[in-house]
Amino acid sequence: MTEVMSGVDHVEGQFSRRPGGPPVTTTPADSASRQSDDATTPVEPSTDTAAAPADTVFSKDTDRPIGWFARGRRAMISHARRWIGVLLLSTALIAAGCEGWLLLQNHRTSVAATQALDAAQAFTRGLTTIDPNRIDQNFTDVTNGATGEFKNMYTAASAQLRRALIESHASAQGTVIDAGVKSATTDKVEVLLFVDQSVRNSASPAPQLDRSRVTITMQHVDGRWLASKVDLS
């Protein structure tokens, strides 16, 4: 019996023995069919992504990880944030520069207004004061403190005015009661002054008080503040 079974086991393609059961007859056709099925059965690709990083994305077409896309996107966002930061910093610097420029201009205008106000008061005192003993110096001081329209007008009338003052033995003393700046830029300032002028002459030896309001436009010329226009009212 042993010899019979041993012979059966060595017959290829005829019998196969299952442990614990009767032998099963295998035909050549069955063997060919099994090999054909094994050859045509597709092997499904492994979808095990346990080894891939948590943020890795897989392409539907190639099943390749495209984590580089996420990294590139983060890099672009980081780059954009840096540019936004640079833009904000530049805007802040420009705003600070503009504010600084405005502060500087305001400071310059304030300085110009103060200087022009002082010059206008000094000029007005010289204009409204007449000393018979130094009348020529009075005219020279006024001319030196003037420019433009007023200087031309005063120079043209100075000879006739001088003769009239000398003939009437006139004298006057001007006092600035109050003064203020109406408008100002760095090179042009308009000043309003309230002036009291005490006047005497041969016809009226007793002093006569004359109160007037004077508007003077001061112009910055060669580092000096000069009167370019004088309005009396």
mmCIF file of N, CA, C and O in Angstrom, residues 99-134:
data_model
loop_
_atom_site.group_PDB
_atom_site.id
_atom_site.type_symbol
_atom_site.label_atom_id
_atom_site.label_comp_id
_atom_site.label_asym_id
_atom_site.label_seq_id
_atom_site.Cartn_x
_atom_site.Cartn_y
_atom_site.Cartn_z
ATOM 1 N N GLU A 99 5.602 113.826 8.250
ATOM 2 C CA GLU A 99 5.294 114.512 9.510
ATOM 3 C C GLU A 99 6.479 115.357 9.962
ATOM 4 O O GLU A 99 6.309 116.494 10.416
ATOM 5 N N GLY A 100 7.684 114.801 9.813
ATOM 6 C CA GLY A 100 8.870 115.560 10.184
ATOM 7 C C GLY A 100 9.040 116.798 9.319
ATOM 8 O O GLY A 100 9.409 117.867 9.815
ATOM 9 N N TRP A 101 8.748 116.631 7.999
ATOM 10 C CA TRP A 101 8.856 117.784 7.097
ATOM 11 C C TRP A 101 7.853 118.860 7.466
ATOM 12 O O TRP A 101 8.181 120.054 7.457
ATOM 13 N N LEU A 102 6.624 118.457 7.795
ATOM 14 C CA LEU A 102 5.602 119.425 8.195
ATOM 15 C C LEU A 102 5.992 120.142 9.489
ATOM 16 O O LEU A 102 5.807 121.358 9.622
ATOM 17 N N LEU A 103 6.535 119.374 10.428
ATOM 18 C CA LEU A 103 6.977 119.996 11.675
ATOM 19 C C LEU A 103 8.090 120.998 11.422
ATOM 20 O O LEU A 103 8.125 122.077 12.021
ATOM 21 N N LEU A 104 9.000 120.640 10.517
ATOM 22 C CA LEU A 104 10.100 121.554 10.186
ATOM 23 C C LEU A 104 9.568 122.810 9.522
ATOM 24 O O LEU A 104 10.005 123.933 9.846
ATOM 25 N N GLN A 105 8.605 122.648 8.591
ATOM 26 C CA GLN A 105 8.029 123.813 7.925
ATOM 27 C C GLN A 105 7.295 124.705 8.916
ATOM 28 O O GLN A 105 7.389 125.936 8.851
ATOM 29 N N ASN A 106 6.548 124.079 9.821
ATOM 30 C CA ASN A 106 5.837 124.862 10.837
ATOM 31 C C ASN A 106 6.824 125.624 11.717
ATOM 32 O O ASN A 106 6.583 126.783 12.090
ATOM 33 N N HIS A 107 7.923 124.963 12.041
ATOM 34 C CA HIS A 107 8.933 125.625 12.865
ATOM 35 C C HIS A 107 9.546 126.808 12.112
ATOM 36 O O HIS A 107 9.713 127.906 12.681
ATOM 37 N N ARG A 108 9.864 126.610 10.849
ATOM 38 C CA ARG A 108 10.441 127.689 10.051
ATOM 39 C C ARG A 108 9.461 128.852 9.903
ATOM 40 O O ARG A 108 9.860 130.026 9.977
ATOM 41 N N THR A 109 8.195 128.540 9.690
ATOM 42 C CA THR A 109 7.191 129.588 9.563
ATOM 43 C C THR A 109 7.031 130.354 10.863
ATOM 44 O O THR A 109 6.893 131.590 10.874
ATOM 45 N N SER A 110 7.051 129.632 11.975
ATOM 46 C CA SER A 110 6.943 130.281 13.282
ATOM 47 C C SER A 110 8.121 131.220 13.540
ATOM 48 O O SER A 110 7.948 132.346 14.033
ATOM 49 N N VAL A 111 9.312 130.754 13.190
ATOM 50 C CA VAL A 111 10.505 131.597 13.354
ATOM 51 C C VAL A 111 10.413 132.828 12.463
ATOM 52 O O VAL A 111 10.721 133.955 12.881
ATOM 53 N N ALA A 112 9.974 132.631 11.207
ATOM 54 C CA ALA A 112 9.831 133.751 10.276
ATOM 55 C C ALA A 112 8.819 134.768 10.797
ATOM 56 O O ALA A 112 9.056 135.990 10.724
ATOM 57 N N ALA A 113 7.702 134.289 11.343
ATOM 58 C CA ALA A 113 6.674 135.196 11.860
ATOM 59 C C ALA A 113 7.207 136.031 13.020
ATOM 60 O O ALA A 113 6.961 137.244 13.106
ATOM 61 N N THR A 114 7.954 135.404 13.909
ATOM 62 C CA THR A 114 8.513 136.125 15.062
ATOM 63 C C THR A 114 9.507 137.183 14.615
ATOM 64 O O THR A 114 9.476 138.340 15.077
ATOM 65 N N GLN A 115 10.390 136.807 13.700
ATOM 66 C CA GLN A 115 11.397 137.754 13.218
ATOM 67 C C GLN A 115 10.750 138.911 12.459
ATOM 68 O O GLN A 115 11.135 140.085 12.639
ATOM 69 N N ALA A 116 9.781 138.595 11.610
ATOM 70 C CA ALA A 116 9.112 139.641 10.833
ATOM 71 C C ALA A 116 8.307 140.574 11.736
ATOM 72 O O ALA A 116 8.246 141.791 11.479
ATOM 73 N N LEU A 117 7.702 140.031 12.764
ATOM 74 C CA LEU A 117 6.928 140.860 13.694
ATOM 75 C C LEU A 117 7.840 141.872 14.391
ATOM 76 O O LEU A 117 7.496 143.071 14.504
ATOM 77 N N ASP A 118 8.992 141.406 14.851
ATOM 78 C CA ASP A 118 9.939 142.320 15.507
ATOM 79 C C ASP A 118 10.425 143.391 14.529
ATOM 80 O O ASP A 118 10.511 144.586 14.883
ATOM 81 N N ALA A 119 10.747 142.981 13.315
ATOM 82 C CA ALA A 119 11.224 143.939 12.314
ATOM 83 C C ALA A 119 10.139 144.944 11.950
ATOM 84 O O ALA A 119 10.429 146.148 11.753
ATOM 85 N N ALA A 120 8.887 144.494 11.865
ATOM 86 C CA ALA A 120 7.790 145.402 11.521
ATOM 87 C C ALA A 120 7.561 146.446 12.610
ATOM 88 O O ALA A 120 7.300 147.627 12.317
ATOM 89 N N GLN A 121 7.666 146.038 13.863
ATOM 90 C CA GLN A 121 7.491 147.007 14.950
ATOM 91 C C GLN A 121 8.611 148.055 14.948
ATOM 92 O O GLN A 121 8.364 149.262 15.125
ATOM 93 N N ALA A 122 9.842 147.608 14.744
ATOM 94 C CA ALA A 122 10.959 148.552 14.689
ATOM 95 C C ALA A 122 10.813 149.501 13.501
ATOM 96 O O ALA A 122 11.072 150.723 13.619
ATOM 97 N N PHE A 123 10.400 148.973 12.372
ATOM 98 C CA PHE A 123 10.219 149.805 11.182
ATOM 99 C C PHE A 123 9.109 150.836 11.399
ATOM 100 O O PHE A 123 9.250 152.009 11.000
ATOM 101 N N THR A 124 8.011 150.409 12.026
ATOM 102 C CA THR A 124 6.890 151.318 12.244
ATOM 103 C C THR A 124 7.272 152.446 13.201
ATOM 104 O O THR A 124 6.871 153.612 13.006
ATOM 105 N N ARG A 125 8.025 152.141 14.224
ATOM 106 C CA ARG A 125 8.480 153.197 15.136
ATOM 107 C C ARG A 125 9.348 154.227 14.390
ATOM 108 O O ARG A 125 9.222 155.445 14.603
ATOM 109 N N GLY A 126 10.229 153.736 13.521
ATOM 110 C CA GLY A 126 11.051 154.669 12.740
ATOM 111 C C GLY A 126 10.231 155.465 11.741
ATOM 112 O O GLY A 126 10.517 156.647 11.490
ATOM 113 N N LEU A 127 9.214 154.848 11.159
ATOM 114 C CA LEU A 127 8.378 155.520 10.175
ATOM 115 C C LEU A 127 7.523 156.627 10.800
ATOM 116 O O LEU A 127 7.276 157.667 10.174
ATOM 117 N N THR A 128 7.062 156.419 12.035
ATOM 118 C CA THR A 128 6.160 157.381 12.690
ATOM 119 C C THR A 128 6.884 158.335 13.636
ATOM 120 O O THR A 128 6.229 159.143 14.320
ATOM 121 N N THR A 129 8.194 158.249 13.690
ATOM 122 C CA THR A 129 8.970 159.137 14.562
ATOM 123 C C THR A 129 9.783 160.116 13.703
ATOM 124 O O THR A 129 10.479 159.687 12.762
ATOM 125 N N ILE A 130 9.697 161.405 14.062
ATOM 126 C CA ILE A 130 10.427 162.442 13.330
ATOM 127 C C ILE A 130 11.198 163.293 14.331
ATOM 128 O O ILE A 130 10.607 163.904 15.228
ATOM 129 N N ASP A 131 12.505 163.359 14.160
ATOM 130 C CA ASP A 131 13.366 164.183 15.004
ATOM 131 C C ASP A 131 13.935 165.303 14.138
ATOM 132 O O ASP A 131 14.725 165.027 13.221
ATOM 133 N N PRO A 132 13.551 166.555 14.405
ATOM 134 C CA PRO A 132 14.037 167.659 13.557
ATOM 135 C C PRO A 132 15.553 167.759 13.523
ATOM 136 O O PRO A 132 16.121 168.250 12.536
ATOM 137 N N ASN A 133 16.233 167.314 14.562
ATOM 138 C CA ASN A 133 17.690 167.413 14.620
ATOM 139 C C ASN A 133 18.410 166.326 13.823
ATOM 140 O O ASN A 133 19.615 166.443 13.575
ATOM 141 N N ARG A 134 17.702 165.290 13.413
ATOM 142 C CA ARG A 134 18.310 164.192 12.639
ATOM 143 C C ARG A 134 17.327 163.692 11.577
ATOM 144 O O ARG A 134 17.170 162.506 11.346
#
